[in-house]
Amino acid sequence: SAVISQKPSRDICQRGTSLTIQCQVDSQVTMMFWYRQQPGQSLTLIATANQGSEATYESGFVIDKFPISRPNLTFSTLTVSNMSPEDSSIYLCSTKGQGNYEQYFGPGTRLTVT
Amino acid sequence: TQLLEQSPQFLSIQEGENLTVYCNSSSVFSSLQWYRQEPGEGPVLLVTVVTGGEVKKLKRLTFQFGDARKDSSLHITAAQPGDTGLYLCAGGRYGTASKLTFGTGTRLQVTL
């Protein structure tokens, strides 16, 4: 399974600012995913990031709010733009495993917007 | 929109007890996975089931995929404090099997 790291692990930001979250994988992977998780709640998929093409966003999420970069097969970033307190959440990246179904997750970035 | 409802939402039991967590949907999924998540960490995959009616055992954990591929259950025998965590089921979407729809989650606490 892939080993995934995220930076920062947590941050406290003021409303109106932006934060870029980094996701690094220890091997080359085709598909990377970004999720949002309210503390203690389930995961909601934000977008799928494929290298060499634009990210595909899920309903309710837009590129202007959550721009994503995927410059190579081991790295991706998610930016949370023009933050409001409602953006306070845990943001997780994941990669698709060797099989058809499983995903492996990073430790998450806990964001608090004041 | 595909939804996966888990029950119960919260479960607090003593060490040695048995428990079952349910994951139900009105939608059909290509696969069903179970994850466990501990505070400050990402979800960790426990099992994947892909065939309707499939049963998989992982030590004290037994997973079942419903015949109609709409539901699943996780049974834990003789729970231990190390089983404490947030349990999440996740369904693979037909047509885009790599994308997962996560269940609402079950928070389990096992005390001594």
XYZ file of N, CA, C and O in Angstrom, chain A residues 21-25 27-35 45-58 63 66-79 92-96 103, chain B residues 98-99:
204
model
N -3.019 22.907 0.809
C -2.687 21.648 1.465
C -1.934 20.771 0.471
O -2.346 20.635 -0.687
N -0.827 20.205 0.924
C -0.004 19.367 0.063
C -0.208 17.897 0.393
O -0.363 17.531 1.553
N -0.163 17.065 -0.630
C -0.286 15.620 -0.477
C 0.834 14.955 -1.265
O 0.944 15.162 -2.482
N 1.648 14.181 -0.575
C 2.804 13.515 -1.190
C 2.657 12.003 -1.043
O 2.392 11.512 0.059
N 2.855 11.276 -2.144
C 2.751 9.811 -2.131
C 4.132 9.231 -2.400
O 4.914 9.803 -3.172
N 4.927 6.631 -4.012
C 5.027 5.900 -5.274
C 4.156 6.598 -6.304
O 3.304 7.411 -5.956
N 4.372 6.279 -7.559
C 3.582 6.914 -8.603
C 2.183 6.319 -8.637
O 2.022 5.101 -8.651
N 1.202 7.176 -8.679
C -0.195 6.744 -8.699
C -0.949 7.521 -9.754
O -0.660 8.685 -10.002
N -1.926 6.871 -10.353
C -2.697 7.518 -11.409
C -3.738 8.468 -10.832
O -3.839 9.615 -11.249
N -4.505 7.951 -9.890
C -5.634 8.733 -9.380
C -5.382 9.159 -7.939
O -4.942 8.370 -7.111
N -5.695 10.422 -7.673
C -5.672 10.937 -6.309
C -7.018 11.604 -6.045
O -7.630 12.158 -6.959
N -7.457 11.530 -4.815
C -8.757 12.061 -4.431
C -8.602 13.005 -3.249
O -7.749 12.805 -2.388
N -9.472 13.998 -3.209
C -9.533 14.915 -2.064
C -10.918 14.825 -1.422
O -11.945 14.888 -2.122
N -10.918 14.669 -0.093
C -12.154 14.545 0.664
C -12.207 15.617 1.739
O -11.183 16.114 2.206
N -16.502 13.349 -0.924
C -15.522 13.525 -1.991
C -15.648 14.921 -2.579
O -16.736 15.343 -2.971
N -14.517 15.627 -2.632
C -14.491 16.959 -3.241
C -14.204 16.839 -4.733
O -14.929 17.381 -5.566
N -13.121 16.135 -5.068
C -12.708 16.058 -6.474
C -11.720 14.931 -6.668
O -11.105 14.439 -5.727
N -11.579 14.546 -7.925
C -10.588 13.558 -8.356
C -9.517 14.291 -9.141
O -9.838 15.054 -10.067
N -8.257 14.057 -8.796
C -7.141 14.736 -9.446
C -6.336 13.734 -10.258
O -5.766 12.791 -9.705
N -6.324 13.908 -11.565
C -5.547 13.056 -12.457
C -4.409 13.864 -13.044
O -4.583 15.015 -13.430
N -3.256 13.241 -13.124
C -2.094 13.934 -13.671
C -2.301 14.185 -15.148
O -2.692 13.296 -15.884
N -2.052 15.419 -15.569
C -2.154 15.769 -16.972
C -3.517 16.241 -17.422
O -3.709 16.541 -18.604
N -4.463 16.297 -16.521
C -5.794 16.793 -16.886
C -6.376 17.570 -15.715
O -5.881 17.486 -14.589
N -7.430 18.310 -15.997
C -8.059 19.083 -14.933
C -8.770 18.160 -13.952
O -9.261 17.104 -14.325
N -8.850 18.611 -12.736
C -9.552 17.834 -11.717
C -11.041 17.765 -12.036
O -11.602 18.664 -12.663
N -11.649 16.678 -11.596
C -13.093 16.482 -11.770
C -13.768 16.703 -10.431
O -13.472 15.980 -9.474
N -14.672 17.672 -10.361
C -15.289 18.062 -9.103
C -16.657 17.402 -8.930
O -17.410 17.233 -9.890
N -16.962 17.077 -7.680
C -18.263 16.522 -7.336
C -19.284 17.652 -7.204
O -18.925 18.825 -7.061
N -14.233 24.709 -8.794
C -12.800 24.934 -8.937
C -12.371 26.261 -8.345
O -11.269 26.370 -7.795
N -12.059 25.515 -4.614
C -11.116 24.451 -4.270
C -10.206 24.116 -5.462
O -10.244 23.005 -5.989
N -9.364 25.033 -5.882
C -8.454 24.710 -6.981
C -7.485 23.601 -6.600
O -6.989 23.551 -5.473
N -7.231 22.718 -7.537
C -6.376 21.549 -7.317
C -5.281 21.527 -8.368
O -5.517 21.812 -9.539
N -4.087 21.186 -7.934
C -2.991 20.968 -8.883
C -2.531 19.528 -8.785
O -2.641 18.881 -7.727
N -2.029 19.005 -9.906
C -1.493 17.633 -9.948
C -0.311 17.658 -10.903
O -0.395 17.184 -12.035
N 0.812 18.199 -10.469
C 1.945 18.397 -11.381
C 2.658 17.115 -11.792
O 3.318 17.092 -12.832
N 2.565 16.057 -10.977
C 3.216 14.793 -11.331
C 2.465 13.640 -10.670
O 1.410 13.847 -10.047
N 3.002 12.436 -10.791
C 2.283 11.240 -10.348
C 2.435 10.961 -8.851
O 1.913 9.963 -8.364
N 3.163 11.808 -8.124
C 3.341 11.571 -6.692
C 2.874 12.734 -5.826
O 3.010 12.689 -4.604
N 2.317 13.774 -6.411
C 2.063 14.998 -5.649
C 0.780 15.688 -6.125
O 0.463 15.699 -7.313
N 0.066 16.271 -5.153
C -1.105 17.071 -5.475
C -1.296 18.118 -4.391
O -0.841 17.941 -3.258
N -1.941 19.219 -4.761
C -2.305 20.224 -3.770
C -3.771 20.573 -3.908
O -4.340 20.526 -5.004
N -4.369 20.908 -2.777
C -5.739 21.412 -2.714
C -5.675 22.761 -2.022
O -5.102 22.876 -0.941
N -6.249 23.785 -2.645
C -6.323 25.103 -2.023
C -7.759 25.363 -1.585
O -8.692 25.136 -2.359
N -8.681 15.413 3.575
C -7.904 14.188 3.388
C -7.641 13.952 1.916
O -8.521 14.166 1.084
N -6.436 13.496 1.601
C -6.182 13.026 0.253
C -6.043 11.508 0.290
O -5.727 10.914 1.327
N -6.326 10.892 -0.831
C -6.207 9.437 -0.915
C -5.748 9.059 -2.319
O -5.810 9.851 -3.250
N -5.275 7.827 -2.425
C -4.888 7.312 -3.726
C -5.577 5.977 -3.953
O -5.924 5.267 -3.002
N -5.746 5.640 -5.174
C -6.317 4.353 -5.549
C -5.236 3.293 -5.430
O -4.091 3.509 -5.817
N -8.811 2.298 -1.494
C -8.106 3.564 -1.446
C -7.292 3.642 -0.167
O -7.664 3.064 0.857
N -13.723 3.624 -9.230
C -12.675 4.145 -8.363
C -13.219 5.130 -7.344
O -12.601 5.374 -6.318
N -14.371 5.734 -7.638
C -14.946 6.696 -6.704
C -15.765 5.958 -5.660
O -16.486 5.013 -5.969
